[in-house]
Amino acid sequence: MSLRELYQEIIVDHGKQPRNFGKLANANHCQAGHNPLCGDRLMLYIVERNGIVEDVHFEGAGCAISVASASLMTEAVKGKSVTEIDKLFDLFHHLVTEGSEPEGSLGKLAAFGGVAEFPVRVKCATLAWHTLKAALANDPDPVTTE
Ligand code: ZN
């Protein structure tokens, strides 16, 4: 299996069977995100204590890229500090806009490198991340990619 096929498989898998899907009753941050260009919608539930994201879940519906991205994002940020998440967001954003990452720094998130070839998909891939950042910053407004 080529790397490209492996990455495709990760996205299809997480798009069909998203991890950390559903509400979190003890969440202390909730944030809605919407990508009107594609129709992707999600709600994030986060348990954050002392600057650490202890747990994160999401609900929502959208294209395979947006659902897979939200699913992989929840796996990637759980247990990380807000500072670490900021760095990860920058690396991920660079990946989906430029198609490259510093070697090995993103793990499974590297699966989204192909998105850089489809600029319209960048908003699908980054919706969950923008929503996460807004949630941790206690932004009172729902996130929209427009
Ligand atoms: Zn989408």
Short mmCIF file of N, CA and C and ligand atoms in Angstrom, two decimals:
data_model
loop_
_atom_site.label_atom_id
_atom_site.label_comp_id
_atom_site.label_asym_id
_atom_site.label_seq_id
_atom_site.Cartn_x
_atom_site.Cartn_y
_atom_site.Cartn_z
N MET A 1 0.85 -1.21 0.00
CA MET A 1 0.00 0.00 0.00
C MET A 1 0.88 1.25 0.00
N SER A 2 0.58 2.18 -0.89
CA SER A 2 1.36 3.42 -0.92
C SER A 2 0.94 4.33 0.23
N LEU A 3 1.80 5.30 0.50
CA LEU A 3 1.49 6.25 1.57
C LEU A 3 0.19 6.99 1.25
N ARG A 4 0.03 7.30 -0.03
CA ARG A 4 -1.17 8.02 -0.45
C ARG A 4 -2.43 7.20 -0.17
N GLU A 5 -2.35 5.90 -0.46
CA GLU A 5 -3.49 5.01 -0.19
C GLU A 5 -3.75 4.87 1.31
N LEU A 6 -2.67 4.80 2.07
CA LEU A 6 -2.81 4.71 3.52
C LEU A 6 -3.52 5.96 4.06
N TYR A 7 -3.09 7.12 3.59
CA TYR A 7 -3.70 8.37 4.03
C TYR A 7 -5.17 8.42 3.65
N GLN A 8 -5.48 7.96 2.43
CA GLN A 8 -6.86 7.93 1.96
C GLN A 8 -7.70 7.04 2.88
N GLU A 9 -7.11 5.90 3.27
CA GLU A 9 -7.82 4.95 4.13
C GLU A 9 -8.10 5.54 5.51
N ILE A 10 -7.14 6.29 6.05
CA ILE A 10 -7.33 6.94 7.36
C ILE A 10 -8.52 7.90 7.29
N ILE A 11 -8.59 8.69 6.22
CA ILE A 11 -9.66 9.68 6.09
C ILE A 11 -11.02 8.99 5.91
N VAL A 12 -11.07 7.96 5.09
CA VAL A 12 -12.34 7.23 4.88
C VAL A 12 -12.79 6.58 6.19
N ASP A 13 -11.85 5.96 6.90
CA ASP A 13 -12.15 5.29 8.17
C ASP A 13 -12.72 6.27 9.19
N HIS A 14 -12.03 7.39 9.39
CA HIS A 14 -12.50 8.37 10.38
C HIS A 14 -13.75 9.11 9.91
N GLY A 15 -13.93 9.23 8.59
CA GLY A 15 -15.14 9.87 8.05
C GLY A 15 -16.37 9.00 8.29
N LYS A 16 -16.18 7.69 8.20
CA LYS A 16 -17.31 6.75 8.38
C LYS A 16 -17.56 6.43 9.85
N GLN A 17 -16.48 6.32 10.62
CA GLN A 17 -16.59 5.95 12.03
C GLN A 17 -15.82 6.95 12.88
N PRO A 18 -16.38 8.15 13.03
CA PRO A 18 -15.65 9.18 13.78
C PRO A 18 -15.44 8.78 15.24
N ARG A 19 -14.23 9.07 15.75
CA ARG A 19 -13.91 8.80 17.15
C ARG A 19 -14.35 9.99 18.01
N ASN A 20 -14.57 9.73 19.28
CA ASN A 20 -14.95 10.79 20.23
C ASN A 20 -16.18 11.55 19.75
N PHE A 21 -17.15 10.80 19.23
CA PHE A 21 -18.37 11.40 18.69
C PHE A 21 -19.47 11.35 19.75
N GLY A 22 -20.12 12.49 19.98
CA GLY A 22 -21.21 12.57 20.95
C GLY A 22 -20.94 13.65 21.97
N LYS A 23 -21.98 13.97 22.75
CA LYS A 23 -21.86 15.05 23.74
C LYS A 23 -20.95 14.65 24.90
N LEU A 24 -20.44 15.65 25.60
CA LEU A 24 -19.72 15.44 26.85
C LEU A 24 -20.48 16.22 27.92
N ALA A 25 -21.07 15.50 28.86
CA ALA A 25 -21.93 16.14 29.86
C ALA A 25 -21.16 17.12 30.73
N ASN A 26 -19.88 16.84 31.00
CA ASN A 26 -19.10 17.69 31.91
C ASN A 26 -18.22 18.71 31.17
N ALA A 27 -18.54 18.98 29.90
CA ALA A 27 -17.74 19.94 29.13
C ALA A 27 -17.82 21.33 29.75
N ASN A 28 -16.68 22.03 29.79
CA ASN A 28 -16.72 23.43 30.25
C ASN A 28 -16.46 24.42 29.11
N HIS A 29 -16.30 23.91 27.89
CA HIS A 29 -16.31 24.75 26.69
C HIS A 29 -17.18 24.05 25.64
N CYS A 30 -18.10 24.80 25.03
CA CYS A 30 -18.90 24.28 23.91
C CYS A 30 -18.83 25.32 22.80
N GLN A 31 -18.64 24.87 21.59
CA GLN A 31 -18.53 25.83 20.49
C GLN A 31 -19.09 25.23 19.21
N ALA A 32 -19.87 26.03 18.50
CA ALA A 32 -20.41 25.59 17.22
C ALA A 32 -19.53 26.09 16.09
N GLY A 33 -19.39 25.29 15.05
CA GLY A 33 -18.65 25.70 13.87
C GLY A 33 -19.44 25.38 12.62
N HIS A 34 -19.30 26.23 11.61
CA HIS A 34 -20.07 26.07 10.38
C HIS A 34 -19.21 26.47 9.18
N ASN A 35 -19.23 25.64 8.18
CA ASN A 35 -18.55 25.97 6.92
C ASN A 35 -19.62 26.08 5.84
N PRO A 36 -20.14 27.29 5.60
CA PRO A 36 -21.27 27.47 4.67
C PRO A 36 -20.92 27.06 3.23
N LEU A 37 -19.66 27.11 2.89
CA LEU A 37 -19.24 26.77 1.53
C LEU A 37 -19.57 25.32 1.19
N CYS A 38 -19.51 24.45 2.19
CA CYS A 38 -19.70 23.02 1.96
C CYS A 38 -20.91 22.50 2.73
N GLY A 39 -21.34 23.24 3.77
CA GLY A 39 -22.47 22.79 4.58
C GLY A 39 -22.05 21.99 5.80
N ASP A 40 -20.74 21.97 6.10
CA ASP A 40 -20.26 21.23 7.28
C ASP A 40 -20.65 21.97 8.55
N ARG A 41 -21.17 21.20 9.52
CA ARG A 41 -21.51 21.77 10.82
C ARG A 41 -20.99 20.87 11.92
N LEU A 42 -20.50 21.48 13.00
CA LEU A 42 -20.12 20.65 14.14
C LEU A 42 -20.28 21.42 15.43
N MET A 43 -20.38 20.65 16.51
CA MET A 43 -20.41 21.22 17.86
C MET A 43 -19.31 20.52 18.63
N LEU A 44 -18.45 21.32 19.26
CA LEU A 44 -17.34 20.76 20.04
C LEU A 44 -17.65 20.85 21.52
N TYR A 45 -17.31 19.80 22.25
CA TYR A 45 -17.45 19.76 23.71
C TYR A 45 -16.07 19.49 24.29
N ILE A 46 -15.61 20.39 25.15
CA ILE A 46 -14.24 20.29 25.67
C ILE A 46 -14.22 20.34 27.18
N VAL A 47 -13.45 19.46 27.78
CA VAL A 47 -13.16 19.54 29.21
C VAL A 47 -11.73 20.04 29.33
N GLU A 48 -11.58 21.29 29.79
CA GLU A 48 -10.25 21.89 29.92
C GLU A 48 -10.01 22.25 31.38
N ARG A 49 -8.84 21.85 31.90
CA ARG A 49 -8.50 22.19 33.27
C ARG A 49 -7.05 22.66 33.30
N ASN A 50 -6.84 23.82 33.91
CA ASN A 50 -5.48 24.38 34.04
C ASN A 50 -4.71 24.40 32.72
N GLY A 51 -5.41 24.76 31.65
CA GLY A 51 -4.73 24.89 30.36
C GLY A 51 -4.48 23.58 29.64
N ILE A 52 -5.01 22.47 30.15
CA ILE A 52 -4.87 21.17 29.49
C ILE A 52 -6.24 20.71 29.00
N VAL A 53 -6.30 20.25 27.75
CA VAL A 53 -7.53 19.68 27.22
C VAL A 53 -7.59 18.22 27.67
N GLU A 54 -8.41 17.98 28.70
CA GLU A 54 -8.47 16.63 29.26
C GLU A 54 -9.35 15.71 28.41
N ASP A 55 -10.38 16.29 27.81
CA ASP A 55 -11.24 15.48 26.95
C ASP A 55 -11.89 16.38 25.91
N VAL A 56 -12.19 15.82 24.76
CA VAL A 56 -12.86 16.59 23.71
C VAL A 56 -13.68 15.64 22.84
N HIS A 57 -14.91 16.02 22.63
CA HIS A 57 -15.83 15.27 21.78
C HIS A 57 -16.45 16.21 20.76
N PHE A 58 -17.07 15.63 19.73
CA PHE A 58 -17.80 16.48 18.79
C PHE A 58 -19.04 15.76 18.28
N GLU A 59 -19.97 16.58 17.79
CA GLU A 59 -21.14 16.08 17.09
C GLU A 59 -21.25 16.89 15.82
N GLY A 60 -21.91 16.36 14.83
CA GLY A 60 -22.11 17.17 13.64
C GLY A 60 -22.20 16.33 12.41
N ALA A 61 -22.34 17.01 11.29
CA ALA A 61 -22.46 16.34 10.00
C ALA A 61 -21.80 17.19 8.94
N GLY A 62 -21.27 16.53 7.94
CA GLY A 62 -20.62 17.25 6.87
C GLY A 62 -19.96 16.27 5.93
N CYS A 63 -19.08 16.79 5.10
CA CYS A 63 -18.39 15.92 4.14
C CYS A 63 -17.38 15.04 4.87
N ALA A 64 -16.89 14.03 4.17
CA ALA A 64 -15.96 13.06 4.78
C ALA A 64 -14.71 13.76 5.32
N ILE A 65 -14.23 14.78 4.60
CA ILE A 65 -13.01 15.48 5.05
C ILE A 65 -13.26 16.18 6.38
N SER A 66 -14.40 16.87 6.50
CA SER A 66 -14.65 17.63 7.72
C SER A 66 -14.86 16.71 8.92
N VAL A 67 -15.58 15.61 8.72
CA VAL A 67 -15.84 14.67 9.82
C VAL A 67 -14.54 13.97 10.22
N ALA A 68 -13.77 13.52 9.23
CA ALA A 68 -12.50 12.84 9.52
C ALA A 68 -11.53 13.79 10.21
N SER A 69 -11.53 15.04 9.79
CA SER A 69 -10.62 16.02 10.39
C SER A 69 -10.98 16.27 11.85
N ALA A 70 -12.29 16.39 12.13
CA ALA A 70 -12.73 16.60 13.51
C ALA A 70 -12.37 15.39 14.37
N SER A 71 -12.58 14.20 13.82
CA SER A 71 -12.28 12.96 14.54
C SER A 71 -10.79 12.86 14.88
N LEU A 72 -9.95 13.09 13.88
CA LEU A 72 -8.50 12.99 14.09
C LEU A 72 -7.99 14.12 14.98
N MET A 73 -8.63 15.29 14.88
CA MET A 73 -8.25 16.41 15.73
C MET A 73 -8.50 16.06 17.21
N THR A 74 -9.66 15.45 17.51
CA THR A 74 -9.96 15.11 18.91
C THR A 74 -8.92 14.14 19.46
N GLU A 75 -8.50 13.19 18.62
CA GLU A 75 -7.47 12.23 19.06
C GLU A 75 -6.13 12.93 19.27
N ALA A 76 -5.84 13.88 18.40
CA ALA A 76 -4.52 14.53 18.43
C ALA A 76 -4.35 15.49 19.60
N VAL A 77 -5.43 16.14 20.04
CA VAL A 77 -5.26 17.19 21.05
C VAL A 77 -5.56 16.74 22.47
N LYS A 78 -6.16 15.57 22.62
CA LYS A 78 -6.52 15.11 23.97
C LYS A 78 -5.26 14.97 24.82
N GLY A 79 -5.28 15.61 25.98
CA GLY A 79 -4.14 15.53 26.89
C GLY A 79 -3.08 16.60 26.64
N LYS A 80 -3.28 17.41 25.60
CA LYS A 80 -2.28 18.44 25.28
C LYS A 80 -2.64 19.79 25.92
N SER A 81 -1.61 20.62 26.07
CA SER A 81 -1.83 21.96 26.61
C SER A 81 -2.29 22.89 25.49
N VAL A 82 -2.87 24.00 25.88
CA VAL A 82 -3.35 24.98 24.90
C VAL A 82 -2.18 25.48 24.04
N THR A 83 -0.99 25.64 24.63
CA THR A 83 0.19 26.06 23.89
C THR A 83 0.60 25.02 22.85
N GLU A 84 0.60 23.75 23.25
CA GLU A 84 0.93 22.67 22.32
C GLU A 84 -0.08 22.61 21.18
N ILE A 85 -1.36 22.84 21.51
CA ILE A 85 -2.41 22.80 20.51
C ILE A 85 -2.25 23.94 19.50
N ASP A 86 -1.83 25.12 19.98
CA ASP A 86 -1.58 26.24 19.08
C ASP A 86 -0.50 25.89 18.06
N LYS A 87 0.56 25.22 18.53
CA LYS A 87 1.66 24.82 17.62
C LYS A 87 1.17 23.80 16.62
N LEU A 88 0.37 22.83 17.11
CA LEU A 88 -0.15 21.78 16.25
C LEU A 88 -1.06 22.38 15.17
N PHE A 89 -1.88 23.36 15.59
CA PHE A 89 -2.77 24.03 14.63
C PHE A 89 -1.94 24.69 13.52
N ASP A 90 -0.85 25.36 13.89
CA ASP A 90 -0.01 26.03 12.89
C ASP A 90 0.59 25.02 11.91
N LEU A 91 1.06 23.88 12.43
CA LEU A 91 1.64 22.84 11.58
C LEU A 91 0.57 22.26 10.65
N PHE A 92 -0.61 22.02 11.22
CA PHE A 92 -1.70 21.45 10.43
C PHE A 92 -2.15 22.42 9.33
N HIS A 93 -2.25 23.69 9.69
CA HIS A 93 -2.66 24.70 8.72
C HIS A 93 -1.64 24.79 7.58
N HIS A 94 -0.37 24.74 7.94
CA HIS A 94 0.69 24.75 6.93
C HIS A 94 0.56 23.53 6.02
N LEU A 95 0.28 22.37 6.62
CA LEU A 95 0.14 21.13 5.85
C LEU A 95 -0.97 21.22 4.81
N VAL A 96 -2.15 21.69 5.23
CA VAL A 96 -3.29 21.68 4.31
C VAL A 96 -3.27 22.83 3.30
N THR A 97 -2.44 23.84 3.56
CA THR A 97 -2.34 24.92 2.58
C THR A 97 -1.11 24.76 1.68
N GLU A 98 -0.01 24.20 2.24
CA GLU A 98 1.24 24.05 1.47
C GLU A 98 1.50 22.61 1.04
N GLY A 99 0.85 21.64 1.71
CA GLY A 99 1.04 20.24 1.36
C GLY A 99 2.29 19.62 1.95
N SER A 100 2.93 20.30 2.90
CA SER A 100 4.14 19.72 3.49
C SER A 100 4.13 19.91 5.00
N GLU A 101 4.88 19.06 5.69
CA GLU A 101 5.00 19.16 7.14
C GLU A 101 6.45 18.88 7.50
N PRO A 102 6.91 19.46 8.61
CA PRO A 102 8.22 19.05 9.11
C PRO A 102 8.14 17.56 9.42
N GLU A 103 9.09 16.80 8.94
CA GLU A 103 9.08 15.34 8.98
C GLU A 103 8.51 14.74 10.27
N GLY A 104 7.45 13.97 10.12
CA GLY A 104 6.94 13.18 11.24
C GLY A 104 6.29 13.96 12.38
N SER A 105 6.06 15.25 12.21
CA SER A 105 5.59 16.03 13.35
C SER A 105 4.07 15.93 13.55
N LEU A 106 3.36 15.42 12.57
CA LEU A 106 1.90 15.44 12.66
C LEU A 106 1.25 14.07 12.80
N GLY A 107 2.03 13.01 12.72
CA GLY A 107 1.45 11.67 12.84
C GLY A 107 0.35 11.45 11.82
N LYS A 108 -0.79 10.89 12.29
CA LYS A 108 -1.90 10.58 11.38
C LYS A 108 -2.48 11.80 10.69
N LEU A 109 -2.31 12.98 11.32
CA LEU A 109 -2.85 14.21 10.73
C LEU A 109 -2.22 14.49 9.36
N ALA A 110 -1.05 13.89 9.11
CA ALA A 110 -0.38 14.07 7.82
C ALA A 110 -1.25 13.56 6.67
N ALA A 111 -2.25 12.74 6.99
CA ALA A 111 -3.17 12.21 5.97
C ALA A 111 -3.86 13.32 5.19
N PHE A 112 -3.92 14.53 5.77
CA PHE A 112 -4.63 15.63 5.11
C PHE A 112 -3.75 16.45 4.16
N GLY A 113 -2.51 15.98 3.94
CA GLY A 113 -1.60 16.71 3.06
C GLY A 113 -2.16 16.90 1.65
N GLY A 114 -2.94 15.89 1.18
CA GLY A 114 -3.50 15.97 -0.18
C GLY A 114 -4.51 17.09 -0.35
N VAL A 115 -5.05 17.59 0.77
CA VAL A 115 -6.06 18.66 0.73
C VAL A 115 -5.49 19.92 0.08
N ALA A 116 -4.17 20.12 0.20
CA ALA A 116 -3.54 21.32 -0.36
C ALA A 116 -3.77 21.44 -1.86
N GLU A 117 -4.02 20.31 -2.53
CA GLU A 117 -4.28 20.34 -3.97
C GLU A 117 -5.70 20.82 -4.29
N PHE A 118 -6.55 20.89 -3.26
CA PHE A 118 -7.95 21.27 -3.46
C PHE A 118 -8.30 22.42 -2.51
N PRO A 119 -7.97 23.65 -2.90
CA PRO A 119 -8.14 24.79 -1.99
C PRO A 119 -9.52 24.89 -1.36
N VAL A 120 -10.57 24.49 -2.08
CA VAL A 120 -11.92 24.61 -1.55
C VAL A 120 -12.12 23.67 -0.35
N ARG A 121 -11.29 22.61 -0.27
CA ARG A 121 -11.39 21.64 0.83
C ARG A 121 -10.65 22.07 2.10
N VAL A 122 -9.83 23.12 1.97
CA VAL A 122 -9.05 23.55 3.13
C VAL A 122 -9.97 23.95 4.28
N LYS A 123 -11.09 24.60 3.94
CA LYS A 123 -12.03 25.03 4.98
C LYS A 123 -12.70 23.83 5.65
N CYS A 124 -12.93 22.77 4.89
CA CYS A 124 -13.50 21.54 5.47
C CYS A 124 -12.52 20.95 6.48
N ALA A 125 -11.25 20.94 6.10
CA ALA A 125 -10.22 20.30 6.92
C ALA A 125 -9.87 21.12 8.16
N THR A 126 -10.06 22.45 8.09
CA THR A 126 -9.64 23.29 9.21
C THR A 126 -10.81 23.72 10.11
N LEU A 127 -12.06 23.42 9.71
CA LEU A 127 -13.21 23.87 10.49
C LEU A 127 -13.11 23.46 11.97
N ALA A 128 -12.82 22.18 12.21
CA ALA A 128 -12.77 21.69 13.59
C ALA A 128 -11.67 22.40 14.38
N TRP A 129 -10.56 22.70 13.71
CA TRP A 129 -9.43 23.36 14.37
C TRP A 129 -9.75 24.81 14.70
N HIS A 130 -10.37 25.53 13.76
CA HIS A 130 -10.77 26.91 14.05
C HIS A 130 -11.78 26.93 15.20
N THR A 131 -12.67 25.96 15.20
CA THR A 131 -13.69 25.88 16.25
C THR A 131 -13.04 25.59 17.60
N LEU A 132 -12.05 24.72 17.60
CA LEU A 132 -11.32 24.40 18.83
C LEU A 132 -10.62 25.64 19.39
N LYS A 133 -9.95 26.38 18.52
CA LYS A 133 -9.24 27.58 18.96
C LYS A 133 -10.20 28.59 19.57
N ALA A 134 -11.35 28.78 18.90
CA ALA A 134 -12.34 29.74 19.39
C ALA A 134 -12.89 29.28 20.74
N ALA A 135 -13.11 27.98 20.88
CA ALA A 135 -13.65 27.44 22.14
C ALA A 135 -12.68 27.71 23.29
N LEU A 136 -11.40 27.46 23.05
CA LEU A 136 -10.40 27.62 24.10
C LEU A 136 -10.17 29.09 24.42
N ALA A 137 -10.48 29.97 23.45
CA ALA A 137 -10.34 31.42 23.68
C ALA A 137 -11.64 32.00 24.24
N ASN A 138 -12.64 31.12 24.50
CA ASN A 138 -13.94 31.55 25.02
C ASN A 138 -14.62 32.58 24.12
N ASP A 139 -14.46 32.42 22.82
CA ASP A 139 -15.13 33.29 21.86
C ASP A 139 -16.64 33.03 21.93
N PRO A 140 -17.44 34.08 22.22
CA PRO A 140 -18.88 33.86 22.38
C PRO A 140 -19.62 33.60 21.06
N ASP A 141 -19.00 33.89 19.93
CA ASP A 141 -19.69 33.77 18.65
C ASP A 141 -19.43 32.41 18.01
N PRO A 142 -20.45 31.83 17.34
CA PRO A 142 -20.21 30.60 16.59
C PRO A 142 -19.16 30.86 15.50
N VAL A 143 -18.40 29.82 15.20
CA VAL A 143 -17.34 29.96 14.19
C VAL A 143 -17.91 29.73 12.80
N THR A 144 -17.54 30.59 11.88
CA THR A 144 -17.88 30.35 10.50
C THR A 144 -16.61 30.57 9.67
N THR A 145 -16.44 29.75 8.65
CA THR A 145 -15.21 29.83 7.85
C THR A 145 -15.28 30.94 6.81
N GLU A 146 -16.44 31.61 6.72
CA GLU A 146 -16.54 32.71 5.74
C GLU A 146 -16.05 34.02 6.35
ZN ZN B 1 -16.76 19.96 3.67
#
